[in-house]
């Protein structure tokens, strides 16, 4: 009596309005339940919720990564200006952030989602005029809301594709989901990622496995691990000034190294598609650009044959 079974934590958090992330819940659980008891007292459950809320649903490593990106994106005066926000979110969450960031930011600008977060409209951008810099706490809070927006979309996608109501997606349904997310899914990459998340080995994904699959697929930007390693090595090789960013000149040298012949005009068009008004590409944007170019060439080959 008065205790919460550990196995029911996820259901309890959903009932309280959270969309719990497994890794962050697991980390918070270790902090309040070091002995590994099968159930939590009500006090321990409250402490877990406080710990989860304090980190905005991120793990310690993710918070450290957010801090590094925040510091690296800040200007010479150590101020993180709102114009840099989309680029910073893409560096943390990949190109998926570009789609959702405007909606999330819009809710903050109009005050609808800033209650209780210490955010104000003057922290962001209003009327096209850049205003006050963002604090790290505000950056983390916005990042958390971005993750929730992405997760909601993917839960809806899962439900839409689970036409038989089985609570699981097969490979065909998974490929359809990837197509809807803008990928050209390849069997070799699907198998590689599936091997890491399909814990019961039945070649189907329940909701949690699906969310983990898409997160990992996004991090890889649809590439195999071998391809990703080559792309990352190329980025480092042609980032000649070691800035962590790549300008048009460096990009024009890097793409032929990966086997892509791109004209100057096409190079500017591609860059405009993935860039966030910074005129340079970080590693996530570079990966996205390479994927876009590869997908274009794959479609050309399919049309030729």
CSV table of C-alpha atoms in Angstrom, one decimal:
chain,number,residue,atom,x,y,z
A,1,UNK,CA,0.0,0.0,0.0
A,2,UNK,CA,1.2,3.5,-0.8
A,3,UNK,CA,3.9,2.2,-3.2
A,4,UNK,CA,4.4,2.4,-6.9
A,5,UNK,CA,5.6,-0.7,-8.8
A,6,UNK,CA,8.6,0.1,-10.9
A,7,UNK,CA,7.1,-1.7,-13.9
A,8,UNK,CA,4.2,0.8,-13.7
A,9,UNK,CA,6.3,4.0,-13.7
A,10,UNK,CA,5.8,4.7,-17.4
A,11,UNK,CA,2.0,4.4,-17.1
A,12,UNK,CA,2.0,6.6,-14.0
A,13,UNK,CA,4.0,9.3,-15.7
A,14,UNK,CA,1.8,9.2,-18.8
A,15,UNK,CA,-1.2,9.6,-16.5
A,16,UNK,CA,0.5,12.7,-15.1
A,17,UNK,CA,0.9,14.2,-18.5
A,18,UNK,CA,4.5,13.3,-19.2
A,19,UNK,CA,5.8,11.6,-22.3
A,20,UNK,CA,8.6,9.7,-20.6
A,21,UNK,CA,11.9,9.0,-22.3
A,22,UNK,CA,13.2,5.6,-21.2
A,23,UNK,CA,16.9,6.5,-20.7
A,24,UNK,CA,16.1,9.6,-18.6
A,25,UNK,CA,13.6,7.7,-16.5
A,26,UNK,CA,16.1,4.9,-16.0
A,27,UNK,CA,18.7,7.4,-14.8
A,28,UNK,CA,16.3,9.2,-12.5
A,29,UNK,CA,15.2,5.8,-11.1
A,30,UNK,CA,18.8,4.8,-10.3
A,31,UNK,CA,19.2,8.1,-8.4
A,32,UNK,CA,16.2,7.4,-6.1
A,33,UNK,CA,16.3,3.6,-6.0
A,34,UNK,CA,19.9,2.6,-5.8
A,35,UNK,CA,19.0,-0.7,-4.1
A,36,UNK,CA,16.9,-1.8,-7.1
A,37,UNK,CA,13.6,-2.4,-5.2
A,38,UNK,CA,10.6,-3.6,-7.2
A,39,UNK,CA,8.5,-0.7,-6.0
A,40,UNK,CA,8.9,2.9,-4.9
A,41,UNK,CA,7.5,4.6,-1.9
A,42,UNK,CA,5.4,7.6,-2.7
A,43,UNK,CA,8.2,9.9,-1.5
A,44,UNK,CA,10.7,8.2,-3.8
A,45,UNK,CA,8.2,8.5,-6.7
A,46,UNK,CA,7.9,12.2,-6.0
A,47,UNK,CA,11.7,12.5,-5.9
A,48,UNK,CA,11.9,10.7,-9.3
A,49,UNK,CA,9.4,13.1,-10.8
A,50,UNK,CA,11.4,16.1,-9.5
A,51,UNK,CA,14.7,14.7,-10.8
A,52,UNK,CA,13.1,14.1,-14.2
A,53,UNK,CA,11.6,17.5,-14.4
A,54,UNK,CA,14.8,19.2,-13.2
A,55,UNK,CA,16.7,17.7,-16.2
A,56,UNK,CA,13.8,18.5,-18.6
A,57,UNK,CA,13.6,14.7,-19.4
A,58,UNK,CA,17.3,14.6,-20.6
A,59,UNK,CA,20.0,12.3,-19.3
A,60,UNK,CA,23.2,13.7,-17.7
A,61,UNK,CA,25.1,13.0,-20.9
A,62,UNK,CA,22.5,14.8,-23.0
A,63,UNK,CA,22.5,17.8,-20.7
A,64,UNK,CA,26.3,17.9,-21.1
A,65,UNK,CA,26.0,17.7,-24.9
A,66,UNK,CA,23.4,20.6,-24.8
A,67,UNK,CA,25.8,22.6,-22.7
A,68,UNK,CA,28.7,22.0,-25.1
A,69,UNK,CA,26.5,23.1,-28.1
A,70,UNK,CA,25.2,26.1,-26.2
A,71,UNK,CA,28.7,27.3,-25.3
A,72,UNK,CA,30.1,26.6,-28.8
A,73,UNK,CA,27.2,28.5,-30.4
A,74,UNK,CA,27.5,31.5,-28.1
A,75,UNK,CA,29.2,34.6,-29.5
A,76,UNK,CA,32.4,36.2,-28.3
A,77,UNK,CA,30.6,37.8,-25.4
A,78,UNK,CA,29.3,34.3,-24.3
A,79,UNK,CA,25.8,35.2,-25.3
A,80,UNK,CA,23.5,32.7,-27.1
A,81,UNK,CA,21.5,34.8,-29.6
A,82,UNK,CA,18.1,33.6,-30.8
A,83,UNK,CA,19.2,33.7,-34.4
A,84,UNK,CA,21.5,30.7,-33.6
A,85,UNK,CA,18.8,28.6,-32.1
A,86,UNK,CA,17.7,26.5,-35.1
A,87,UNK,CA,21.3,25.7,-36.0
A,88,UNK,CA,22.1,24.6,-32.4
A,89,UNK,CA,19.0,22.4,-32.2
A,90,UNK,CA,20.0,20.7,-35.5
A,91,UNK,CA,23.5,20.0,-34.0
A,92,UNK,CA,21.9,18.3,-31.1
A,93,UNK,CA,18.9,16.6,-32.7
A,94,UNK,CA,19.7,16.4,-36.4
A,95,UNK,CA,17.8,17.8,-39.3
A,96,UNK,CA,14.5,16.7,-37.8
A,97,UNK,CA,14.8,19.8,-35.6
A,98,UNK,CA,14.5,22.1,-38.6
A,99,UNK,CA,10.9,21.0,-39.2
A,100,UNK,CA,9.6,21.3,-35.7
A,101,UNK,CA,11.7,24.3,-34.4
A,102,UNK,CA,9.5,27.0,-35.9
A,103,UNK,CA,6.3,25.6,-34.3
A,104,UNK,CA,8.0,25.2,-30.9
A,105,UNK,CA,9.5,28.6,-31.0
A,106,UNK,CA,6.2,30.2,-32.2
A,107,UNK,CA,4.5,28.9,-29.1
A,108,UNK,CA,7.2,30.5,-26.9
A,109,UNK,CA,7.1,33.8,-28.8
A,110,UNK,CA,3.4,34.1,-28.3
A,111,UNK,CA,3.7,33.2,-24.7
A,112,UNK,CA,1.5,30.0,-24.9
A,113,UNK,CA,4.2,27.6,-23.7
A,114,UNK,CA,6.4,29.7,-21.6
A,115,UNK,CA,4.5,29.6,-18.4
A,116,UNK,CA,6.5,28.4,-15.5
A,117,UNK,CA,9.7,28.2,-17.5
A,118,UNK,CA,11.0,31.6,-16.9
A,119,UNK,CA,10.7,32.3,-20.7
A,120,UNK,CA,9.4,35.6,-22.1
A,121,UNK,CA,8.7,36.8,-25.6
A,122,UNK,CA,11.5,39.3,-25.3
A,123,UNK,CA,13.9,36.3,-24.9
A,124,UNK,CA,13.3,35.3,-28.5
A,125,UNK,CA,12.5,37.2,-31.7
A,126,UNK,CA,9.6,39.5,-32.3
A,127,UNK,CA,8.7,41.4,-35.4
A,128,UNK,CA,11.8,40.2,-37.2
A,129,UNK,CA,14.0,42.0,-34.6
A,130,UNK,CA,16.5,40.0,-32.6
A,131,UNK,CA,16.1,40.7,-28.9
A,132,UNK,CA,17.6,39.3,-25.8
A,133,UNK,CA,20.0,36.3,-25.6
A,134,UNK,CA,18.8,32.9,-24.3
A,135,UNK,CA,20.0,31.5,-21.0
A,136,UNK,CA,21.1,27.9,-20.9
A,137,UNK,CA,18.0,27.0,-18.9
A,138,UNK,CA,15.8,28.5,-21.6
A,139,UNK,CA,17.8,26.5,-24.3
A,140,UNK,CA,17.3,23.3,-22.4
A,141,UNK,CA,13.5,24.0,-21.9
A,142,UNK,CA,13.1,24.7,-25.6
A,143,UNK,CA,15.0,21.6,-26.5
A,144,UNK,CA,12.7,19.5,-24.3
A,145,UNK,CA,9.6,20.9,-26.0
A,146,UNK,CA,11.2,20.1,-29.3
A,147,UNK,CA,11.7,16.5,-28.3
A,148,UNK,CA,8.1,16.3,-27.2
A,149,UNK,CA,6.8,17.7,-30.5
A,150,UNK,CA,8.9,15.1,-32.4
A,151,UNK,CA,7.7,12.3,-30.2
A,152,UNK,CA,4.0,13.3,-30.5
A,153,UNK,CA,4.3,13.3,-34.3
A,154,UNK,CA,5.9,9.9,-34.3
A,155,UNK,CA,3.3,8.4,-31.9
A,156,UNK,CA,0.7,9.6,-34.3
A,157,UNK,CA,2.6,8.1,-37.3
A,158,UNK,CA,2.8,4.8,-35.5
A,159,UNK,CA,-0.9,4.8,-34.8
A,160,UNK,CA,-1.7,5.7,-38.4
A,161,UNK,CA,0.4,2.9,-39.8
A,162,UNK,CA,-0.7,0.3,-37.3
A,163,UNK,CA,-3.8,-0.4,-39.4
A,164,UNK,CA,-4.5,-3.8,-38.0
A,165,UNK,CA,-4.4,-2.5,-34.4
A,166,UNK,CA,-1.8,-5.1,-33.4
A,167,UNK,CA,0.3,-2.6,-31.5
A,168,UNK,CA,3.4,-3.4,-33.7
A,169,UNK,CA,4.7,-2.4,-37.1
A,170,UNK,CA,6.2,-4.9,-39.5
A,171,UNK,CA,9.0,-4.1,-42.0
A,172,UNK,CA,6.7,-2.9,-44.7
A,173,UNK,CA,4.9,-0.5,-42.3
A,174,UNK,CA,8.3,0.6,-41.0
A,175,UNK,CA,9.5,1.5,-44.5
A,176,UNK,CA,6.3,3.5,-45.1
A,177,UNK,CA,7.0,5.4,-41.9
A,178,UNK,CA,10.6,6.2,-43.1
A,179,UNK,CA,9.3,7.3,-46.5
A,180,UNK,CA,6.8,9.7,-44.7
A,181,UNK,CA,9.7,11.1,-42.7
A,182,UNK,CA,11.6,11.9,-45.9
A,183,UNK,CA,14.0,9.0,-46.1
A,184,UNK,CA,14.8,6.6,-48.9
A,185,UNK,CA,15.1,3.5,-46.7
A,186,UNK,CA,17.6,0.8,-47.6
A,187,UNK,CA,17.4,-2.7,-46.3
A,188,UNK,CA,21.0,-2.8,-45.1
A,189,UNK,CA,20.5,0.2,-42.9
A,190,UNK,CA,17.1,-0.9,-41.6
A,191,UNK,CA,18.5,-4.3,-40.6
A,192,UNK,CA,21.5,-2.7,-38.9
A,193,UNK,CA,19.3,-0.4,-36.8
A,194,UNK,CA,16.7,-3.1,-36.2
A,195,UNK,CA,19.3,-5.4,-34.7
A,196,UNK,CA,19.9,-2.8,-32.0
A,197,UNK,CA,16.3,-2.0,-31.0
A,198,UNK,CA,14.3,-5.2,-31.8
A,199,UNK,CA,15.0,-6.8,-28.4
A,200,UNK,CA,12.7,-9.7,-28.8
A,201,UNK,CA,13.9,-10.4,-32.4
A,202,UNK,CA,10.5,-10.8,-33.9
A,203,UNK,CA,11.2,-8.4,-36.8
A,204,UNK,CA,8.3,-6.1,-35.6
A,205,UNK,CA,8.4,-3.0,-33.5
A,206,UNK,CA,6.1,-2.0,-30.7
A,207,UNK,CA,5.7,1.7,-29.9
A,208,UNK,CA,8.8,2.1,-27.7
A,209,UNK,CA,11.0,0.1,-30.1
A,210,UNK,CA,9.7,2.2,-33.0
A,211,UNK,CA,10.5,5.5,-31.2
A,212,UNK,CA,14.0,4.2,-30.4
A,213,UNK,CA,14.4,3.0,-34.0
A,214,UNK,CA,13.5,6.3,-35.5
A,215,UNK,CA,15.7,8.2,-33.0
A,216,UNK,CA,18.7,6.1,-33.9
A,217,UNK,CA,17.9,6.2,-37.7
A,218,UNK,CA,17.7,10.1,-37.4
A,219,UNK,CA,21.1,10.2,-35.6
A,220,UNK,CA,22.6,8.2,-38.5
A,221,UNK,CA,20.6,10.3,-41.0
A,222,UNK,CA,19.7,7.0,-42.8
A,223,UNK,CA,23.3,5.9,-43.3
A,224,UNK,CA,24.9,2.6,-42.3
A,225,UNK,CA,27.5,2.9,-39.6
A,226,UNK,CA,30.3,2.4,-42.1
A,227,UNK,CA,29.0,5.2,-44.3
A,228,UNK,CA,28.5,7.5,-41.4
A,229,UNK,CA,32.1,7.0,-40.3
A,230,UNK,CA,33.3,7.9,-43.8
A,231,UNK,CA,31.2,11.0,-43.9
A,232,UNK,CA,32.4,12.1,-40.5
A,233,UNK,CA,36.0,11.5,-41.4
A,234,UNK,CA,35.5,13.5,-44.6
A,235,UNK,CA,34.0,16.4,-42.6
A,236,UNK,CA,36.9,16.5,-40.3
A,237,UNK,CA,39.4,16.2,-43.2
A,238,UNK,CA,37.9,19.2,-45.1
A,239,UNK,CA,37.1,21.4,-42.1
A,240,UNK,CA,40.5,22.8,-42.6
A,241,UNK,CA,40.3,25.6,-40.0
A,242,UNK,CA,39.0,23.1,-37.3
A,243,UNK,CA,36.0,25.4,-36.6
A,244,UNK,CA,33.5,22.5,-36.5
A,245,UNK,CA,31.7,24.2,-39.5
A,246,UNK,CA,32.1,23.9,-43.2
A,247,UNK,CA,31.8,26.8,-45.6
A,248,UNK,CA,31.0,26.7,-49.3
A,249,UNK,CA,34.6,26.4,-50.4
A,250,UNK,CA,35.3,23.5,-48.0
A,251,UNK,CA,32.0,21.8,-49.0
A,252,UNK,CA,32.9,22.1,-52.7
A,253,UNK,CA,36.1,20.1,-51.9
A,254,UNK,CA,34.5,17.6,-49.6
A,255,UNK,CA,31.6,16.3,-51.8
A,256,UNK,CA,33.8,15.1,-54.7
A,257,UNK,CA,35.9,13.2,-52.1
A,258,UNK,CA,32.6,11.2,-51.4
A,259,UNK,CA,32.0,10.7,-55.1
A,260,UNK,CA,29.5,13.5,-55.8
A,261,UNK,CA,30.0,15.8,-58.7
A,262,UNK,CA,28.0,19.0,-57.8
A,263,UNK,CA,28.0,22.2,-59.8
A,264,UNK,CA,28.5,25.5,-58.0
A,265,UNK,CA,24.8,26.5,-58.6
A,266,UNK,CA,23.6,23.1,-57.2
A,267,UNK,CA,25.9,23.5,-54.3
A,268,UNK,CA,24.3,26.8,-53.3
A,269,UNK,CA,20.8,25.3,-53.7
A,270,UNK,CA,21.6,22.3,-51.6
A,271,UNK,CA,23.2,24.4,-48.9
A,272,UNK,CA,20.2,26.7,-48.8
A,273,UNK,CA,18.0,23.6,-48.2
A,274,UNK,CA,19.8,22.4,-45.0
A,275,UNK,CA,21.5,25.6,-43.8
A,276,UNK,CA,19.9,27.7,-41.0
A,277,UNK,CA,20.9,31.2,-42.2
A,278,UNK,CA,24.4,30.8,-40.7
A,279,UNK,CA,26.1,30.4,-44.2
A,280,UNK,CA,28.1,27.5,-42.8
A,281,UNK,CA,27.3,23.8,-42.2
A,282,UNK,CA,27.9,21.8,-39.0
A,283,UNK,CA,28.2,18.1,-39.1
A,284,UNK,CA,24.4,17.3,-38.9
A,285,UNK,CA,23.7,19.6,-41.8
A,286,UNK,CA,26.6,18.1,-43.8
A,287,UNK,CA,25.2,14.6,-43.2
A,288,UNK,CA,21.8,15.8,-44.3
A,289,UNK,CA,23.2,17.4,-47.5
A,290,UNK,CA,25.1,14.2,-48.3
A,291,UNK,CA,22.0,12.2,-47.8
A,292,UNK,CA,19.9,14.5,-50.0
A,293,UNK,CA,22.5,14.3,-52.8
A,294,UNK,CA,22.7,10.5,-52.5
A,295,UNK,CA,18.9,10.2,-52.6
A,296,UNK,CA,18.8,12.3,-55.8
A,297,UNK,CA,21.3,10.1,-57.5
A,298,UNK,CA,19.5,6.9,-56.3
A,299,UNK,CA,16.3,8.3,-57.8
A,300,UNK,CA,18.1,9.0,-61.1
A,301,UNK,CA,19.4,5.5,-61.2
A,302,UNK,CA,15.9,4.1,-60.6
A,303,UNK,CA,14.5,6.2,-63.4
A,304,UNK,CA,17.3,5.1,-65.8
A,305,UNK,CA,16.5,1.4,-65.1
